[in-house]
CSV table of C-alpha atoms in Angstrom, one decimal:
chain,number,residue,atom,x,y,z
A,1,MET,CA,-16.7,17.2,-12.5
A,2,ASP,CA,-18.0,16.9,-8.9
A,3,ILE,CA,-15.0,16.8,-6.5
A,4,GLN,CA,-15.9,16.1,-2.9
A,5,GLN,CA,-13.8,16.2,0.2
A,6,ASN,CA,-13.8,14.1,3.4
A,7,ILE,CA,-16.4,11.7,2.1
A,8,SER,CA,-16.7,8.5,4.1
A,9,LEU,CA,-15.5,5.5,2.0
A,10,ALA,CA,-17.3,2.9,4.1
A,11,PRO,CA,-20.5,2.9,2.0
A,12,TYR,CA,-18.4,2.2,-1.1
A,13,THR,CA,-17.0,-1.1,0.2
A,14,THR,CA,-18.8,-4.5,0.7
A,15,VAL,CA,-17.7,-4.7,4.3
A,16,LYS,CA,-18.9,-1.1,5.1
A,17,ILE,CA,-15.6,-0.1,6.8
A,18,GLY,CA,-13.3,2.8,6.1
A,19,GLY,CA,-12.5,6.4,6.9
A,20,PRO,CA,-12.8,9.5,4.7
A,21,ALA,CA,-11.3,10.3,1.3
A,22,GLN,CA,-9.3,13.5,1.1
A,23,PHE,CA,-10.7,14.1,-2.4
A,24,PHE,CA,-13.4,11.9,-4.0
A,25,ILE,CA,-14.9,11.7,-7.5
A,26,HIS,CA,-17.6,9.3,-8.4
A,27,THR,CA,-17.5,8.5,-12.2
A,28,LYS,CA,-20.4,6.9,-14.1
A,29,ASN,CA,-18.9,6.4,-17.5
A,30,SER,CA,-15.5,6.0,-19.1
A,31,GLN,CA,-15.2,9.6,-20.2
A,32,GLU,CA,-15.7,10.8,-16.7
A,33,PHE,CA,-13.3,8.2,-15.4
A,34,VAL,CA,-10.5,9.3,-17.8
A,35,GLU,CA,-11.2,13.0,-16.9
A,36,ALA,CA,-10.9,12.2,-13.2
A,37,ILE,CA,-7.6,10.4,-13.7
A,38,GLN,CA,-6.3,13.3,-15.7
A,39,TYR,CA,-7.4,15.7,-13.0
A,40,GLY,CA,-5.5,13.7,-10.4
A,41,GLN,CA,-2.4,13.6,-12.5
A,42,LYS,CA,-2.5,17.3,-13.4
A,43,ASN,CA,-2.8,18.1,-9.7
A,44,ASN,CA,-0.1,15.6,-8.6
A,45,LEU,CA,-2.5,13.7,-6.4
A,46,LEU,CA,-2.0,10.1,-5.4
A,47,ILE,CA,-4.8,8.2,-7.2
A,48,THR,CA,-6.7,5.3,-5.7
A,49,ILE,CA,-9.3,3.5,-7.8
A,50,LEU,CA,-12.3,1.9,-6.0
A,51,GLY,CA,-14.2,-0.6,-8.1
A,52,ASN,CA,-16.6,-2.8,-6.1
A,53,GLY,CA,-14.6,-2.2,-2.9
A,54,SER,CA,-14.9,-6.0,-2.2
A,55,ASN,CA,-11.3,-6.9,-1.4
A,56,VAL,CA,-9.9,-3.7,0.2
A,57,LEU,CA,-9.7,-2.9,3.9
A,58,ILE,CA,-9.6,0.9,4.2
A,59,SER,CA,-8.0,2.5,7.3
A,60,ASP,CA,-10.2,4.2,9.9
A,61,SER,CA,-8.2,7.4,9.1
A,62,GLY,CA,-9.1,7.1,5.4
A,63,ILE,CA,-7.0,7.6,2.3
A,64,GLN,CA,-5.0,10.7,1.3
A,65,GLY,CA,-5.1,11.9,-2.3
A,66,LEU,CA,-7.8,11.4,-4.9
A,67,ILE,CA,-10.1,8.4,-4.6
A,68,ILE,CA,-12.1,7.6,-7.8
A,69,LYS,CA,-15.1,5.4,-7.5
A,70,ASN,CA,-15.3,3.8,-10.9
A,71,ASP,CA,-18.8,2.9,-12.1
A,72,SER,CA,-18.2,3.2,-15.8
A,73,ASP,CA,-20.7,0.9,-17.4
A,74,GLU,CA,-20.3,0.6,-21.2
A,75,ILE,CA,-20.6,-2.9,-22.8
A,76,ASP,CA,-20.1,-3.1,-26.6
A,77,PHE,CA,-20.4,-6.3,-28.6
A,78,LEU,CA,-17.8,-6.7,-31.3
A,79,PRO,CA,-17.3,-9.2,-34.2
A,80,ASP,CA,-15.6,-12.5,-33.7
A,81,ASN,CA,-17.3,-13.2,-30.3
A,82,LYS,CA,-15.6,-10.3,-28.6
A,83,VAL,CA,-17.0,-7.8,-26.2
A,84,LYS,CA,-15.5,-4.4,-25.2
A,85,VAL,CA,-16.2,-3.7,-21.5
A,86,ALA,CA,-15.5,-0.6,-19.4
A,87,SER,CA,-13.4,-1.4,-16.3
A,88,GLY,CA,-16.2,-0.3,-13.9
A,89,VAL,CA,-18.8,-2.8,-15.2
A,90,GLN,CA,-19.9,-5.3,-12.5
A,91,LEU,CA,-18.9,-8.8,-13.3
A,92,SER,CA,-22.4,-10.1,-12.5
A,93,GLN,CA,-23.9,-7.7,-15.0
A,94,LEU,CA,-21.4,-8.7,-17.7
A,95,ILE,CA,-22.1,-12.4,-17.1
A,96,ASN,CA,-25.8,-11.8,-17.6
A,97,PHE,CA,-25.3,-9.7,-20.7
A,98,THR,CA,-22.9,-12.1,-22.4
A,99,LEU,CA,-25.1,-15.2,-21.7
A,100,ASP,CA,-28.1,-13.3,-23.0
A,101,HIS,CA,-26.1,-13.0,-26.2
A,102,ASN,CA,-25.1,-16.7,-26.1
A,103,LEU,CA,-21.4,-16.0,-25.4
A,104,LEU,CA,-20.0,-18.4,-22.9
A,105,GLY,CA,-17.1,-18.6,-20.5
A,106,LEU,CA,-17.7,-16.0,-17.8
A,107,GLU,CA,-20.3,-18.1,-16.0
A,108,GLU,CA,-17.5,-19.6,-14.0
A,109,PHE,CA,-17.1,-16.3,-12.2
A,110,ALA,CA,-20.7,-16.1,-10.8
A,111,TYR,CA,-21.1,-14.7,-7.3
A,112,ILE,CA,-17.8,-12.9,-7.3
A,113,PRO,CA,-18.3,-9.3,-6.2
A,114,SER,CA,-15.9,-7.5,-8.6
A,115,THR,CA,-15.7,-5.1,-11.4
A,116,VAL,CA,-14.1,-6.0,-14.7
A,117,GLY,CA,-11.1,-3.9,-13.7
A,118,GLY,CA,-10.8,-5.7,-10.4
A,119,ALA,CA,-11.1,-9.1,-12.1
A,120,ILE,CA,-8.2,-8.3,-14.5
A,121,THR,CA,-6.0,-6.7,-11.8
A,122,GLY,CA,-6.4,-9.6,-9.4
A,123,ASN,CA,-6.6,-12.2,-12.2
A,124,ILE,CA,-9.4,-13.9,-10.3
A,125,HIS,CA,-10.1,-17.6,-10.7
A,126,GLY,CA,-13.5,-19.0,-11.4
A,127,ASP,CA,-15.4,-21.9,-9.9
A,128,ASN,CA,-13.3,-24.4,-11.9
A,129,LYS,CA,-10.1,-22.5,-11.3
A,130,THR,CA,-10.2,-20.9,-14.7
A,131,LEU,CA,-8.3,-17.6,-14.6
A,132,PHE,CA,-9.9,-14.4,-15.9
A,133,SER,CA,-6.8,-13.6,-18.0
A,134,GLN,CA,-7.7,-16.5,-20.2
A,135,PHE,CA,-10.5,-14.4,-21.7
A,136,VAL,CA,-8.7,-11.1,-22.0
A,137,ASP,CA,-7.8,-10.2,-25.6
A,138,SER,CA,-6.5,-6.6,-24.9
A,139,VAL,CA,-6.5,-4.0,-22.2
A,140,GLU,CA,-6.7,-0.2,-22.6
A,141,LYS,CA,-4.8,1.7,-19.8
A,142,ILE,CA,-3.8,5.1,-18.8
A,143,ASN,CA,-0.6,5.1,-16.7
A,144,ASN,CA,-1.3,1.5,-15.7
A,145,ILE,CA,-5.0,2.2,-14.7
A,146,ILE,CA,-7.4,0.0,-16.6
A,147,ILE,CA,-10.0,1.9,-18.6
A,148,SER,CA,-11.5,-0.9,-20.6
A,149,ALA,CA,-10.8,-4.4,-22.0
A,150,VAL,CA,-11.7,-6.6,-24.9
A,151,LEU,CA,-12.7,-10.1,-24.0
A,152,LYS,CA,-12.8,-13.1,-26.3
A,153,LEU,CA,-15.7,-15.5,-25.5
A,154,THR,CA,-17.1,-18.7,-27.0
A,155,PRO,CA,-20.4,-18.8,-28.9
A,156,GLY,CA,-23.0,-21.4,-27.9
A,157,ASP,CA,-26.3,-22.2,-26.3
A,158,SER,CA,-26.3,-20.5,-22.9
A,159,THR,CA,-28.9,-22.7,-21.3
A,160,SER,CA,-26.5,-24.9,-19.4
A,161,ALA,CA,-24.2,-21.9,-18.6
A,162,GLN,CA,-27.2,-20.0,-17.0
A,163,GLN,CA,-27.9,-23.1,-14.9
A,164,LYS,CA,-24.3,-23.2,-13.8
A,165,VAL,CA,-24.6,-19.6,-12.6
A,166,LYS,CA,-27.6,-20.5,-10.5
A,167,ASP,CA,-25.8,-23.6,-9.2
A,168,ILE,CA,-22.7,-21.5,-8.2
A,169,ILE,CA,-24.9,-18.9,-6.4
A,170,GLN,CA,-26.9,-21.6,-4.6
A,171,LYS,CA,-23.6,-23.3,-3.5
A,172,LYS,CA,-21.7,-20.1,-2.4
A,173,SER,CA,-24.4,-17.8,-1.0
A,174,PRO,CA,-25.0,-19.7,2.3
A,175,ILE,CA,-21.3,-19.7,3.2
A,176,GLN,CA,-19.7,-16.7,1.5
A,177,SER,CA,-21.1,-13.6,3.2
A,178,MET,CA,-21.4,-10.4,1.2
A,179,ASN,CA,-20.8,-8.2,4.3
A,180,SER,CA,-17.2,-9.2,4.1
A,181,LEU,CA,-14.1,-8.8,1.9
A,182,GLY,CA,-14.2,-12.3,0.5
A,183,SER,CA,-11.3,-14.6,1.2
A,184,VAL,CA,-8.9,-12.8,3.6
A,185,PHE,CA,-5.9,-15.1,3.2
A,186,LYS,CA,-4.4,-16.9,0.2
A,187,ASN,CA,-4.2,-20.7,0.3
A,188,ILE,CA,-0.8,-22.2,0.9
A,189,GLU,CA,0.3,-24.7,-1.7
A,190,GLY,CA,0.5,-28.2,-0.2
A,191,GLN,CA,-1.6,-27.3,2.8
A,192,ASN,CA,-5.3,-27.5,3.6
A,193,PRO,CA,-7.3,-24.4,2.5
A,194,SER,CA,-6.8,-21.4,4.8
A,195,GLY,CA,-10.4,-21.5,6.0
A,196,MET,CA,-10.0,-25.1,7.1
A,197,ILE,CA,-6.8,-24.2,8.9
A,198,ILE,CA,-8.4,-21.3,10.8
A,199,ASP,CA,-11.5,-23.5,11.6
A,200,GLN,CA,-10.1,-26.9,12.4
A,201,ASP,CA,-6.4,-26.3,13.4
A,202,LEU,CA,-6.8,-22.9,15.2
A,203,ASN,CA,-10.4,-23.3,16.3
A,204,LEU,CA,-11.1,-19.6,15.6
A,205,LYS,CA,-14.3,-19.9,13.5
A,206,GLY,CA,-16.8,-17.4,15.0
A,207,TYR,CA,-14.2,-15.5,17.1
A,208,SER,CA,-14.9,-11.8,17.3
A,209,ILE,CA,-13.1,-8.6,18.1
A,210,GLY,CA,-15.6,-5.7,18.4
A,211,ASP,CA,-18.1,-6.2,15.6
A,212,ALA,CA,-15.6,-7.9,13.3
A,213,GLN,CA,-16.1,-11.7,13.4
A,214,ILE,CA,-14.5,-14.7,11.7
A,215,SER,CA,-17.5,-15.9,9.9
A,216,PRO,CA,-19.3,-18.9,11.5
A,217,ASN,CA,-20.0,-20.1,7.9
A,218,HIS,CA,-16.6,-19.8,6.4
A,219,ALA,CA,-13.5,-19.2,8.5
A,220,ASN,CA,-11.5,-17.4,5.7
A,221,PHE,CA,-14.1,-14.7,5.7
A,222,ILE,CA,-14.3,-11.9,8.3
A,223,VAL,CA,-17.7,-10.2,8.5
A,224,ASN,CA,-18.9,-6.9,9.8
A,225,ASN,CA,-21.7,-7.5,12.3
A,226,GLY,CA,-22.7,-3.8,12.4
A,227,HIS,CA,-20.1,-1.3,13.5
A,228,ALA,CA,-16.8,-3.0,13.0
A,229,THR,CA,-13.8,-0.8,12.5
A,230,ALA,CA,-10.7,-1.4,10.3
A,231,SER,CA,-8.8,-1.6,13.6
A,232,ASP,CA,-11.0,-4.5,14.8
A,233,TYR,CA,-10.7,-6.2,11.4
A,234,LEU,CA,-6.9,-5.9,11.4
A,235,LYS,CA,-6.6,-7.2,15.0
A,236,LEU,CA,-8.4,-10.4,13.9
A,237,ILE,CA,-6.1,-10.7,10.9
A,238,GLN,CA,-3.1,-10.4,13.1
A,239,LEU,CA,-4.5,-12.8,15.7
A,240,ILE,CA,-5.0,-15.5,13.0
A,241,GLN,CA,-1.5,-14.9,11.5
A,242,THR,CA,0.2,-15.0,14.9
A,243,GLN,CA,-1.5,-18.2,15.9
A,244,ALA,CA,-0.9,-19.9,12.5
A,245,LYS,CA,2.8,-19.0,12.9
A,246,GLU,CA,3.2,-20.0,16.6
A,247,LYS,CA,1.1,-23.2,16.5
A,248,LEU,CA,1.6,-24.4,12.9
A,249,ASN,CA,4.7,-22.5,11.7
A,250,LEU,CA,2.6,-21.3,8.7
A,251,ASP,CA,2.8,-17.8,7.2
A,252,LEU,CA,-0.7,-16.8,6.1
A,253,GLU,CA,-0.5,-14.2,3.3
A,254,LEU,CA,-3.2,-11.7,2.8
A,255,GLU,CA,-5.5,-12.0,-0.2
A,256,ILE,CA,-7.1,-8.6,0.5
A,257,LYS,CA,-5.4,-5.2,0.2
A,258,LEU,CA,-4.9,-2.7,3.0
A,259,LEU,CA,-5.4,1.0,1.9
A,260,GLY,CA,-4.4,4.0,4.0
A,261,GLN,CA,-2.3,4.1,7.2
A,262,PHE,CA,-2.5,1.2,9.6
């Protein structure tokens, strides 16, 4: 097991922001992942799991304890239209694999940068608001850390589903930048979407602090234009929240997670 120290976590996030890990292990399969978890527990280390790093803002000072980058990649097809998937499998890879085997359902989650573990933890919703949990048959965990899951899918001709994947990518890719953390704020029930509020009510689309910018294409995305820091990113978040409260009396709640000390 290769245990590294003071490894920058920025390359392991979609937004390319984040300080060092105190201890870092990069696991490539489920056995290594389990061993890394057991190592952390045996040594009484605080364990943080990084999947795709697509919805976490990591502090410039990094994260204490053991950070495990989970790239476990096993996919096993089971009877009764079920598939067992390691938690580190990329959702895009799983969608392609299942459609290649004429198993339908996951196409709704195209263009979402997540691992299976992240999709289950966040119970993400697809293009038609379908929740990922609707496909989860069972989950294997160690101390609440997801190791793998069995998904129940629907058999059928994948032709239209594969076209739907292409349509979703074509629709989302021009506006949803991948050098971001996805949607920063949750939508508020009964209100316009948060991106519309930030754009039309607060007029903040395109606003920058340092190299962190509220995306000119989608105001609920904050992008890194080169050398943004977590501090820059957080200042933008706080600016948006402050103005939403002062001008509209709205409390915008974070969709993303903050890791480390801020």
